[in-house]
XYZ file of C-alpha atoms in Angstrom:
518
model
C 4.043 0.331 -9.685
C 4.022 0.313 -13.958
C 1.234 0.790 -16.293
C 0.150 -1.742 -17.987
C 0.979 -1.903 -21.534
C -2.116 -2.709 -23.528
C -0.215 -5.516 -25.691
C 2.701 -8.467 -25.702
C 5.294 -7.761 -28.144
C 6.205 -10.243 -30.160
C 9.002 -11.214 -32.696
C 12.162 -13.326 -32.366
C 14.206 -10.547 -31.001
C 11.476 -10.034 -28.174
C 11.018 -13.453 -27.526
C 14.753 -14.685 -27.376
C 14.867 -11.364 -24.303
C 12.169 -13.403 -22.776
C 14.206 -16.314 -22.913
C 17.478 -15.030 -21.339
C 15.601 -12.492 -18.768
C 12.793 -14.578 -17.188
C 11.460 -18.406 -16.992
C 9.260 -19.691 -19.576
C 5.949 -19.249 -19.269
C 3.961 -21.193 -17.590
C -0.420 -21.707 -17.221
C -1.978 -19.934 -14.996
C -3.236 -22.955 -12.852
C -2.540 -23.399 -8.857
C 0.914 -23.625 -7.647
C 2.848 -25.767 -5.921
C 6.560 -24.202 -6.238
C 8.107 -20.988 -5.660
C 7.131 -18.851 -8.778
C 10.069 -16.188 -8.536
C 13.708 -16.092 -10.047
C 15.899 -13.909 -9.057
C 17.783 -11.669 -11.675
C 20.546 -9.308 -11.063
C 19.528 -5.781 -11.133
C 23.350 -4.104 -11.025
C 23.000 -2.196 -7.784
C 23.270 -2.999 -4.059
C 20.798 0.803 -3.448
C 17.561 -0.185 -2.581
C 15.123 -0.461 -5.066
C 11.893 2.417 -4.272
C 10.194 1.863 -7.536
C 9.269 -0.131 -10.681
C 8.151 0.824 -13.933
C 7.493 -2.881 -15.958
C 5.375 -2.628 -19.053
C 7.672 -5.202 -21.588
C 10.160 -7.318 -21.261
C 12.278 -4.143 -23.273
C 10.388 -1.312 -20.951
C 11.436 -2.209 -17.519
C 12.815 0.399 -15.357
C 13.144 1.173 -11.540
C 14.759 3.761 -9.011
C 16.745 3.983 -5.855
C 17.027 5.012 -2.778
C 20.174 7.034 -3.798
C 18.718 8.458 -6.659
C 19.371 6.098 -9.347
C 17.087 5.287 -12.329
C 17.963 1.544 -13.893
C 16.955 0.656 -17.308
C 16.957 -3.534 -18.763
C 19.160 -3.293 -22.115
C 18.604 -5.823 -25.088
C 20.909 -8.227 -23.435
C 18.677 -8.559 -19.962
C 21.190 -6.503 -18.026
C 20.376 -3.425 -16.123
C 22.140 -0.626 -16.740
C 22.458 2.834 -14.674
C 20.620 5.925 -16.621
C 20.731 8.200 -14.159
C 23.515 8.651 -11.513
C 22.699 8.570 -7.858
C 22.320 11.981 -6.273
C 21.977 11.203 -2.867
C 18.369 12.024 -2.445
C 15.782 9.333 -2.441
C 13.138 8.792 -5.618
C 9.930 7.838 -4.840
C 8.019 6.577 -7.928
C 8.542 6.416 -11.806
C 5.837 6.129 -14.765
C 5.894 6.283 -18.498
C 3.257 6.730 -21.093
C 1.850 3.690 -22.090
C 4.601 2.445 -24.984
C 5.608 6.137 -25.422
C 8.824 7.568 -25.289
C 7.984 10.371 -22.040
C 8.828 9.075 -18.520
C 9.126 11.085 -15.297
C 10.736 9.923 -11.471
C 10.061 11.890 -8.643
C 11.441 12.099 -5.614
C 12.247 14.315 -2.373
C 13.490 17.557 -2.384
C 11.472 18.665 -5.231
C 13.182 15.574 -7.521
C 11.186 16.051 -11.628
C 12.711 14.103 -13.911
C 12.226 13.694 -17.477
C 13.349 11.355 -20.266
C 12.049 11.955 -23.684
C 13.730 8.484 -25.305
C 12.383 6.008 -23.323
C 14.715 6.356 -20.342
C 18.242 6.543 -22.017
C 19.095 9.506 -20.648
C 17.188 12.395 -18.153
C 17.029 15.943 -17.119
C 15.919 17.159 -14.184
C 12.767 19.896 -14.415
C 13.721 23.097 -12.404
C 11.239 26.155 -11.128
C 8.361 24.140 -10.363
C 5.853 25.635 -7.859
C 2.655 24.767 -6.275
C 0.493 25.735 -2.943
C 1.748 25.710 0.377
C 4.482 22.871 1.003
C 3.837 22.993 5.429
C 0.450 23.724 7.076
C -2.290 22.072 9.456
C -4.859 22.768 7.056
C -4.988 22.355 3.005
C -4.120 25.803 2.125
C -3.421 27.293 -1.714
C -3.782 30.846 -0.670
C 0.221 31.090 -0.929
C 2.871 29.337 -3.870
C 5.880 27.713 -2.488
C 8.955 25.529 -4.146
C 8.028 21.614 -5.335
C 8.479 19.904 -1.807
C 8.837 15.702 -1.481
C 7.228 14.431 -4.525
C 5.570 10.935 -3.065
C 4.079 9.854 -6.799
C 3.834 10.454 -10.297
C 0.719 9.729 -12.433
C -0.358 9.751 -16.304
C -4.183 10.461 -16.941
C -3.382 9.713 -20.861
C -0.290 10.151 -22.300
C -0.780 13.683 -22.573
C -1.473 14.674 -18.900
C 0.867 13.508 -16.160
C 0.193 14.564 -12.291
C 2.315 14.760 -9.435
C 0.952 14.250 -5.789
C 3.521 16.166 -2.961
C 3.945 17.204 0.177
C 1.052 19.502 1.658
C -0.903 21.389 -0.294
C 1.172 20.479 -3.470
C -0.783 18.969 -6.423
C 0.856 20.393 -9.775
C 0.052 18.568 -13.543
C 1.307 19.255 -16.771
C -1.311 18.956 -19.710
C -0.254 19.252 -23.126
C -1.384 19.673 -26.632
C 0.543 16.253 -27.643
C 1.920 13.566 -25.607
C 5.547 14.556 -27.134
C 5.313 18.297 -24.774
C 3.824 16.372 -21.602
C 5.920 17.657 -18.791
C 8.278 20.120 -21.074
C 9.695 23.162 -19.406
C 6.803 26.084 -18.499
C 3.986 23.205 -18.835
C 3.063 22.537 -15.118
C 0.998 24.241 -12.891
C -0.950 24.304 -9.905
C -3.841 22.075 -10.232
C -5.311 22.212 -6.383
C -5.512 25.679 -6.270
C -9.093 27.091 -7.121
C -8.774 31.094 -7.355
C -12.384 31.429 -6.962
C -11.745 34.354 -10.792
C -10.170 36.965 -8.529
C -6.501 38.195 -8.645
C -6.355 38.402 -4.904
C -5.029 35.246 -3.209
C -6.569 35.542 0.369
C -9.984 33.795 -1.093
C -8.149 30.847 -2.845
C -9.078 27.064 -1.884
C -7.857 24.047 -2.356
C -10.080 21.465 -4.506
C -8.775 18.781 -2.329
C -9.342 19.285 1.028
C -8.400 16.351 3.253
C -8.987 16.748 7.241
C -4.846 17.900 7.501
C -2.824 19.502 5.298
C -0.457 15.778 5.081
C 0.175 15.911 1.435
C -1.303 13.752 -1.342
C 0.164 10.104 -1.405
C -1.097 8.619 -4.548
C -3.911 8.674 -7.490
C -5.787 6.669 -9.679
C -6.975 7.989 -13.350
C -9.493 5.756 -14.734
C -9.725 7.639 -18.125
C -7.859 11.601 -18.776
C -11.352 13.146 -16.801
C -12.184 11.089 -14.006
C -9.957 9.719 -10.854
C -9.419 9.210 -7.492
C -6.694 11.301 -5.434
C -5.256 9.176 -2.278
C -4.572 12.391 0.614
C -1.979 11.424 3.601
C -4.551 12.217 6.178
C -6.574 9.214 7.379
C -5.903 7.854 3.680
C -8.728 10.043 2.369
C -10.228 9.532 -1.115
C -11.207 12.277 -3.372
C -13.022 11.647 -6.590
C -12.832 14.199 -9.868
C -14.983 13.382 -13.153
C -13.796 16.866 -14.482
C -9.809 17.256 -14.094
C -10.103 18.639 -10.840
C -11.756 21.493 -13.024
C -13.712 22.573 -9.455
C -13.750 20.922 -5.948
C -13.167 17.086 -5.251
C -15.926 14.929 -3.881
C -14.692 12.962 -0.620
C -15.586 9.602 -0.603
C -17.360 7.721 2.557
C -14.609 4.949 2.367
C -10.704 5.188 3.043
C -8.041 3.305 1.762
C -6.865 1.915 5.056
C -5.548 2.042 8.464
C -2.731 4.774 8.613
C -2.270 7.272 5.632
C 0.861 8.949 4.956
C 2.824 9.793 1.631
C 3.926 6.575 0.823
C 0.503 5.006 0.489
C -0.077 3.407 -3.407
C -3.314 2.752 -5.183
C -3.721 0.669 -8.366
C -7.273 0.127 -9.946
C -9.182 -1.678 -12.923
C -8.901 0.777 -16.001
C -12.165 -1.705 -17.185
C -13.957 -1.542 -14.320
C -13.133 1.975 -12.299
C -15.141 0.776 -9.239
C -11.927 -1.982 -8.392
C -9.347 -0.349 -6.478
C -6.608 -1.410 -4.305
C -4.350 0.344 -1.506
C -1.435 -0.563 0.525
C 0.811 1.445 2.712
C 4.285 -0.286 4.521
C 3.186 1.347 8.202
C 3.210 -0.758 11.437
C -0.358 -1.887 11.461
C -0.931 -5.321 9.856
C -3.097 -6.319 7.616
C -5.427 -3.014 8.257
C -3.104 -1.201 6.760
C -4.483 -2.775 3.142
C -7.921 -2.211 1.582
C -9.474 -2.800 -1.441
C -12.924 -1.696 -2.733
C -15.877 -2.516 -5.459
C -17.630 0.920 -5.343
C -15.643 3.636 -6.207
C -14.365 4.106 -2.223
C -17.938 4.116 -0.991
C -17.199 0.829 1.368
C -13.577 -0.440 1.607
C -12.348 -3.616 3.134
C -8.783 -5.495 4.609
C -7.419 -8.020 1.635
C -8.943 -11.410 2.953
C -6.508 -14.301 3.207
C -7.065 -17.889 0.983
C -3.970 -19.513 2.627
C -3.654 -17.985 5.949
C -1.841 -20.654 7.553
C 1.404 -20.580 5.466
C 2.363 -17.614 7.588
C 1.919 -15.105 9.416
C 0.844 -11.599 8.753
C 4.045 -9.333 8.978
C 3.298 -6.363 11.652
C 4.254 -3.799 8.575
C 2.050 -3.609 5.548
C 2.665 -4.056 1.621
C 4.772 -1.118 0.211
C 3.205 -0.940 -3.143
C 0.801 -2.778 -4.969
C -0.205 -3.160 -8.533
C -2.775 -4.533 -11.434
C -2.907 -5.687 -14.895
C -5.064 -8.167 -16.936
C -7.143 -9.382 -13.594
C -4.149 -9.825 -11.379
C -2.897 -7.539 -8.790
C 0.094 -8.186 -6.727
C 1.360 -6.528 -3.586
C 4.975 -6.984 -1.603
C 6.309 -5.959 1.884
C 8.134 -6.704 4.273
C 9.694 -10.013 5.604
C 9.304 -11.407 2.666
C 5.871 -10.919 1.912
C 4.317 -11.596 -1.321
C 0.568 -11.171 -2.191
C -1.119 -12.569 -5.497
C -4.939 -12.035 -6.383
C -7.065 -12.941 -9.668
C -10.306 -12.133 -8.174
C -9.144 -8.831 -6.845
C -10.998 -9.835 -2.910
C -8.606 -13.371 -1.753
C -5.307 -12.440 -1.474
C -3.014 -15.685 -1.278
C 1.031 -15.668 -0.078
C 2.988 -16.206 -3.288
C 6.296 -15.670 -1.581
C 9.756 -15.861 -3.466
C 11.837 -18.748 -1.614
C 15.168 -19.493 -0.571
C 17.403 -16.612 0.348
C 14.515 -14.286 -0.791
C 12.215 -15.592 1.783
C 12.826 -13.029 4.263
C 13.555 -10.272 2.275
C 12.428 -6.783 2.205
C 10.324 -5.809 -0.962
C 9.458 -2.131 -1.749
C 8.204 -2.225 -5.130
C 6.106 -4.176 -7.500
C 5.032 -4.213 -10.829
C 3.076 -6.110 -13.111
C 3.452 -5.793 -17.044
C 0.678 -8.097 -17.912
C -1.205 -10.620 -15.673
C 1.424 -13.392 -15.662
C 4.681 -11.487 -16.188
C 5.699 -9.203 -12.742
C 8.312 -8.186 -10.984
C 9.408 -6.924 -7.329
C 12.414 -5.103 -6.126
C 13.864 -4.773 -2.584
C 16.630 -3.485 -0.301
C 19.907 -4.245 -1.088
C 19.026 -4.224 -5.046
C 16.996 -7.843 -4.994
C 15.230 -7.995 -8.221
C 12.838 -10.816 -8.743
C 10.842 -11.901 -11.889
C 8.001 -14.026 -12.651
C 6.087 -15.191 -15.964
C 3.244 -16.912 -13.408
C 1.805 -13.796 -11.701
C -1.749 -15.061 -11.509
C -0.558 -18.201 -10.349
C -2.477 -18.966 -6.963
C -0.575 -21.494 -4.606
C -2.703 -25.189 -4.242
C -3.457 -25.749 -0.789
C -1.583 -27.787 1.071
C -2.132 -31.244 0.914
C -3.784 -32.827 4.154
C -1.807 -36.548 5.511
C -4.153 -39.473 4.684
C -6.539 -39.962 7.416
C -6.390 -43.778 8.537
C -10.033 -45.324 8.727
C -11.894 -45.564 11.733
C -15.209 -47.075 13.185
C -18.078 -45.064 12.182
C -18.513 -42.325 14.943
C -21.573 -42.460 17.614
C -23.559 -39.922 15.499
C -23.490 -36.418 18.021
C -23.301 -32.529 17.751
C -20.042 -31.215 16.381
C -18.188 -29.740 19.884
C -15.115 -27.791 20.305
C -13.614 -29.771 23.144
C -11.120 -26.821 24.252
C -12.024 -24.823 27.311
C -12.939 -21.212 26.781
C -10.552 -18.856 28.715
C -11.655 -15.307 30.372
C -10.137 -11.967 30.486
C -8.882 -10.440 33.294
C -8.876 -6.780 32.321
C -9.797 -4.907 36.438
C -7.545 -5.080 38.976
C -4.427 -2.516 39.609
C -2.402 -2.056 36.354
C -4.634 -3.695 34.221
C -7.607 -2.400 31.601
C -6.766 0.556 29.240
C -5.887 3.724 29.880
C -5.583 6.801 27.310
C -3.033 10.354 27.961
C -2.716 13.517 26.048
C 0.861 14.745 26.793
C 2.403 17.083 23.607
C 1.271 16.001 20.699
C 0.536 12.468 20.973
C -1.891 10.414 22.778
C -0.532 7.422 24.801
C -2.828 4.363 24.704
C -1.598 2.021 27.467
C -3.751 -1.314 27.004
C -2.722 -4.855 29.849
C -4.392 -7.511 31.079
C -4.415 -11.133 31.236
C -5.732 -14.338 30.047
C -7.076 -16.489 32.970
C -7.026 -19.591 32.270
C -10.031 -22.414 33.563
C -8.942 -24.806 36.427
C -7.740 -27.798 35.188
C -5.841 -26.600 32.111
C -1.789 -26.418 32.453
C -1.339 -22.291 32.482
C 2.399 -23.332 31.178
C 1.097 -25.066 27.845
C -1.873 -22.637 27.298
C 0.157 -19.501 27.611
C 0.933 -19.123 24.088
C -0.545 -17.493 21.052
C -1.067 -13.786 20.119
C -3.376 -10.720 21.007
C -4.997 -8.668 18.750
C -6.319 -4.758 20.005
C -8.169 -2.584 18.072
C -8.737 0.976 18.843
C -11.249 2.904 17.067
C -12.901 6.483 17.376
C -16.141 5.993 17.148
C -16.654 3.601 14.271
C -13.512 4.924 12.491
C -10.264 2.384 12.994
C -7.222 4.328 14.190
C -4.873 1.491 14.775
C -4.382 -2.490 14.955
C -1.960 -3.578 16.715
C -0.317 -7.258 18.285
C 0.634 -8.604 21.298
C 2.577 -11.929 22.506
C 1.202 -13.586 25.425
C 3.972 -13.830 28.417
C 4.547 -17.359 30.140
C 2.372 -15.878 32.988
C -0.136 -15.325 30.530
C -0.132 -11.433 30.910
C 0.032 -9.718 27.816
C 0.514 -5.757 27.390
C 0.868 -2.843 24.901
C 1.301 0.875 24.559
C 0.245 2.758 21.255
C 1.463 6.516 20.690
C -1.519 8.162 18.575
C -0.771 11.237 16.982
C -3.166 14.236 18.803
C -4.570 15.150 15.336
C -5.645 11.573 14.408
C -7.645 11.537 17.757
C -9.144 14.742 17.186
C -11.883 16.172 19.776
C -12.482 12.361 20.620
C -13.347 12.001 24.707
C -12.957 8.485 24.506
C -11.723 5.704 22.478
C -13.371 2.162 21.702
C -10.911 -0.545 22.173
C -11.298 -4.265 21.390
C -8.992 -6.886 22.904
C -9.250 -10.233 21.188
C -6.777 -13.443 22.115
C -6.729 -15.301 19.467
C -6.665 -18.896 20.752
C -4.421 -22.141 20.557
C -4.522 -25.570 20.387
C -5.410 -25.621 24.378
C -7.982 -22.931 24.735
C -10.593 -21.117 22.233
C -10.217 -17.370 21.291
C -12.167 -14.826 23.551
C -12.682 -11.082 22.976
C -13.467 -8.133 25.241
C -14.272 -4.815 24.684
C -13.258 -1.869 26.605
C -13.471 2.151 26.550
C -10.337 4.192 27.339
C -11.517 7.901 28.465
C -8.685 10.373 27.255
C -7.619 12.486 30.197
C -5.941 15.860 28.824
């Protein structure tokens, strides 16, 4: 994820990089070709994060602990050697010279010239690293550091493990993050020197950690929590408690969920998280986290869904761009339709982890292995595909518009089937089977195809999504292992179970409640 730098350089020197690092530009108009080249990125580690603001500010990090910086020449070269332990996210000012990655095991690092070279930040503490509960009565050692966020180039945040918010706020942008500079910015000592009435100022339902954050200007942003993907709004720099938000930023938080937003419109936000739950695993929203909805699809039928979500997303200049798994490759210019963009070629199954966007035509994503992908057509939204001709035909007896397939029926009673929902240890076990009868007539060996969807909510509140193939007997089944503290109190649990059709029979749904015996 990068910040957007608020200008293109330009010059010869600048534009000849251009020339030997990435395609020549192209309009932004619909596409009908791959828009990604591949580039070499000098590593085989997988990539965990991107930093893009230039075509001469272009960083990333590994999995092993490397940070990569693009030289003059287009190469990447290695700035920091691995140590083993994985970074998680790297920033920069906005065309400054001060840069931090963070990673686990407490990972700061600093580079004051632009990512040349880096020193690691020692004796950083914050609240309580471990607990059920958000809980800053207690200091502990910088735990896993999931992200690492500028609110002006003079404040930088880091979001951790636990209870573990800590920020560094200078008097210049040149002592942002210098040694003795950060402290504990969750903790709220209430003006007392004793610790047992501390709070935290973000309070999420479990004491998860914080995944991600969004500053709209130094004063005002939203803090993504690991629990249930909870949103927390400051306009004061966290000065006194964080307002939760009605909304969430989607199915199943945990410390590697990303938010991007709008710097000129705050209310536009965007979330992603790579966790086993589709396409509810994203969410976007127009008001500030009041409402949030799934990314909608404007070319669903080029592919499927993968069953793991985007690992990071990103905006600049009106587009925002999100990556996953199998390939996956997400473009947007109105911020709602999402459209697959995917690279091609051997890149078309490949595993992204990181994007970034320097402007709204020029990104870039990064996967496993060290695959490193550019393009200058970021906003560039895919045509649709192109219908055969349609050979002409006698005018048609003028009637009402009928689906001619037969609508199929659920068999969810019977011995084995319906759902059924345990509490053993720590987890709930959601057991959901049934079968898809299908009406007399119809050949049970063609019409046994196709997917089912399940749902499983408390209350209103989503828990999970999850898929299911239909068997050659048409039976389908599932079991889901929900974490006891996600279900809560919860008696009983809302399930839908939707089949989503075929070219023989229509979709039908069913709903059905699971009562959790403990």
């Amino acid at each position: 994820m990068s910040t957007p730098s608020p200008f293109r350089q330009a010059g010869l020197a600048v534009a000849a990089l251009l020339t030997a690092c990435v395609p020549a530009a192209v309009a932004a108009t619909p596409a009908s070709a791959a828009i990604w080249t591949e580039v070499a990125s000098g590593t085989t580690q997988n990539i965990t994060a991107i930093e893009y603001q230039s075509a001469s500010r272009f960083w990333f990090t590994t999995a092993g602990g490397s940070i990569y910086k693009r030289q003059a020449d287009g190469t990447f070269k290695e700035v920091k050697t691995p140590g083993g332990i994985p970074l998680n996210d790297i920033e920069f000012q906005t065309a400054g010279n001060i840069g931090f990655a963070v990673g686990n095991g407490g990972q700061v690092w600093r580079s004051t010239d632009a990512g040349d070279t880096w020193s690691p930040s020692f004796g950083i503490s914050a609240s309580k690293a471990s607990s059920t509960f958000a809980d800053c009565t207690a200091s502990a050692p910088l735990g896993d550091v999931n992200s690492i966020r500028f609110a002006g180039d003079s404040r930088a945040w880091l979001f951790a493990t636990g209870s573990q918010i800590v920020t560094s706020q200078a008097l210049s942008p040149t002592q942002v993050g210098g040694p003795g500079t950060w402290t504990d910015a969750n903790r709220d000592t209430k003006g007392t020197p004793a610790a047992a009435d501390d709070t935290c100022k973000v309070r999420p339902s479990y004491g998860e950690g914080y995944a991600d954050a969004f500053f709209a200007t130094p004063d005002v942003g939203y803090i993504v929590a690991s629990s249930y993907s909870e949103v927390f709004f400051t306009a004061n720099n966290l000065a006194s408690d964080a307002q939760k938000k009605l909304g969430d930023a989607g199915n199943a938080g945990s410390g590697g969920r990303v938010i991007a937003g709008d710097p000129t419109n705050p209310s536009r936000m965007w979330s992603v998280n790579a966790t086993p739950y589709g396409r509810s695993t994203t969410a976007y929203t127009r008001d500030g986290w009041q409402t949030s909805e799934w990314f909608q699809i404007g070319n669903d039928t080029v592919r499927e869904f993968p069953s793991t979500g985007p690992a990071d997303v990103d905006y600049a200049g009106g587009t925002v761009l999100a990556a996953g798994d199998t390939g996956l490759v997400l473009n947007s210019t109105d911020g709602v339709n999402f459209f697959y963009n995917d690279a091609t070629g051997a890149l078309a199954t490949q595993r992204w982890n990181a994007v970034g966007l320097a402007t709204a035509t020029d990104g870039a994503i990064g996967g496993d292995n060290g695959k490193l992908a550019v393009t200058t057509a970021a906003n560039s939204i895919p045509a649709p595909p192109v219908a055969p001709p349609i050979p002409p035909v006698a005018p048609p007896v003028k009637t009402e518009s009928v689906d001619s397939r037969p609508l199929p029926t659920f068999t969810l009673t019977g011995k084995g089937n319906g759902a059924t929902a345990k509490l053993s240890g720590g987890k709930v076990k959601v057991v959901i089977k049934g079968k898809v009868k299908v009406p007399s007539g119809v050949s049970a060996k063609a019409a046994c195809t196709g997917t089912v969807q399940m749902t499983i909510k408390k209350g209103k509140r989503l828990l999970t999504a999850r898929n299911a193939k239909l068997s050659k007997t048409c039976t389908f089944t599932k079991t889901v292992s929900l974490s006891k503290s996600k279900v809560g109190s919860a008696k009983q649990l809302a399930i839908t179970v939707r089949f989503q059709g075929n070219s023989i029979l229509k979709p039908v749904t069913k709903n059905l409640t699971a009562k959790i015996k403990r």
